[in-house]
C-alpha cells in the first residue's frame, strides 16, 4: 500500500461514498454510517472553504438520508448535482432504460437466490454479491441490452454488481462541472474512490492537475481514510 498523500493546497476534495467513506454492505440499504462521519464532513468542509463534495452512484435524496449535512453532493454517477444545499438538484435530461430491460434483468436475478435489482432514476444495478455464480449471465444479458441503445447507455462493472447507466454522464463530468464553479474553481482537485465506477472521477482530477487516488492503494480501508480526513480537518497552523 502506498502512503497517504500530502494534501495539496488549496484543495478541492471529491469523495466517493460506498466503499470509500463507508464499508460496502450486503445490500445498499444496509450500510453502517459511523456516527461521527457527518460531523467530520462538516469540519472538513469548513477547513476547505466549502470545496468538498460527496460523489456517489446513489441518488442525492439517499445521500441526504445517510449524510444529513449541507455540503455539495453528486448523485447517480454524475447525473444529478447540488452545490448549494438550499438550491435545486441540477442535471441534464437523461433517458431511462426501457421497462423491458428491467423486467428481463429482474427475471434473471430471480433465478439466482441472493441476486437482486436496485432501481435508479436513469438506470439500474444487478447485484450478485450473495450469488456470485450469476456474474457471467448477468454480464451477458446486460451487455446485450446496452448494445440495443449504445448511444444512450453503458454497462459499468462495480464491486459484485453490474450497472446500466446513462452514457452522457459520469463522475468525471461531475468533477469537471464542479471545478468550473465556486468554491471549487482554482483549487487542486483530489478524488478518492474504490471502484471502477470512480475511475472517471480520478481521471478528471488528474487531468485538472490534481490527484486521483484509489482507496485500497493509498489508505487501505474506509476507517483509515476517515482517520486521514480527521487529521486534514484540523485547523491549519499556517497564518
mmCIF file with all atom_site columns, C-alpha atoms in Angstrom, residues 4 13 20 52 57 75 79 81 86 90 128-129 134 150-151 158 179 182 189 195 198-199 225 235:
data_model
loop_
_atom_site.group_PDB
_atom_site.id
_atom_site.type_symbol
_atom_site.label_atom_id
_atom_site.label_alt_id
_atom_site.label_comp_id
_atom_site.label_asym_id
_atom_site.label_entity_id
_atom_site.label_seq_id
_atom_site.pdbx_PDB_ins_code
_atom_site.Cartn_x
_atom_site.Cartn_y
_atom_site.Cartn_z
_atom_site.occupancy
_atom_site.B_iso_or_equiv
_atom_site.pdbx_formal_charge
_atom_site.auth_seq_id
_atom_site.auth_comp_id
_atom_site.auth_asym_id
_atom_site.auth_atom_id
_atom_site.pdbx_PDB_model_num
ATOM 1  C CA . UNK A 1 4   ? -1.464  8.526   2.143   1.00 0.00 ? 4   UNK A CA 1
ATOM 2  C CA . UNK A 1 13  ? -11.841 17.253  -2.335  1.00 0.00 ? 13  UNK A CA 1
ATOM 3  C CA . UNK A 1 20  ? -14.756 4.732   0.397   1.00 0.00 ? 20  UNK A CA 1
ATOM 4  C CA . UNK A 1 52  ? -15.860 19.342  -0.563  1.00 0.00 ? 52  UNK A CA 1
ATOM 5  C CA . UNK A 1 57  ? -23.806 6.423   -7.612  1.00 0.00 ? 57  UNK A CA 1
ATOM 6  C CA . UNK A 1 75  ? -25.612 11.546  -7.298  1.00 0.00 ? 75  UNK A CA 1
ATOM 7  C CA . UNK A 1 79  ? -26.439 12.512  -13.404 1.00 0.00 ? 79  UNK A CA 1
ATOM 8  C CA . UNK A 1 81  ? -25.624 17.600  -8.788  1.00 0.00 ? 81  UNK A CA 1
ATOM 9  C CA . UNK A 1 86  ? -30.533 25.112  -0.274  1.00 0.00 ? 86  UNK A CA 1
ATOM 10 C CA . UNK A 1 90  ? -29.238 20.051  -11.301 1.00 0.00 ? 90  UNK A CA 1
ATOM 11 C CA . UNK A 1 128 ? -24.738 -10.575 -7.251  1.00 0.00 ? 128 UNK A CA 1
ATOM 12 C CA . UNK A 1 129 ? -22.621 -10.303 -4.085  1.00 0.00 ? 129 UNK A CA 1
ATOM 13 C CA . UNK A 1 134 ? -24.804 -15.095 -11.558 1.00 0.00 ? 134 UNK A CA 1
ATOM 14 C CA . UNK A 1 150 ? -25.248 2.190   -27.311 1.00 0.00 ? 150 UNK A CA 1
ATOM 15 C CA . UNK A 1 151 ? -25.515 5.964   -27.754 1.00 0.00 ? 151 UNK A CA 1
ATOM 16 C CA . UNK A 1 158 ? -18.942 -2.448  -9.886  1.00 0.00 ? 158 UNK A CA 1
ATOM 17 C CA . UNK A 1 179 ? -14.229 22.675  -10.941 1.00 0.00 ? 179 UNK A CA 1
ATOM 18 C CA . UNK A 1 182 ? -17.148 28.334  -6.836  1.00 0.00 ? 182 UNK A CA 1
ATOM 19 C CA . UNK A 1 189 ? -8.693  18.568  -7.182  1.00 0.00 ? 189 UNK A CA 1
ATOM 20 C CA . UNK A 1 195 ? -14.213 1.136   -7.617  1.00 0.00 ? 195 UNK A CA 1
ATOM 21 C CA . UNK A 1 198 ? -14.787 6.037   -9.684  1.00 0.00 ? 198 UNK A CA 1
ATOM 22 C CA . UNK A 1 199 ? -12.123 5.897   -12.375 1.00 0.00 ? 199 UNK A CA 1
ATOM 23 C CA . UNK A 1 225 ? -9.341  7.181   5.174   1.00 0.00 ? 225 UNK A CA 1
ATOM 24 C CA . UNK A 1 235 ? -7.267  23.867  11.611  1.00 0.00 ? 235 UNK A CA 1
#
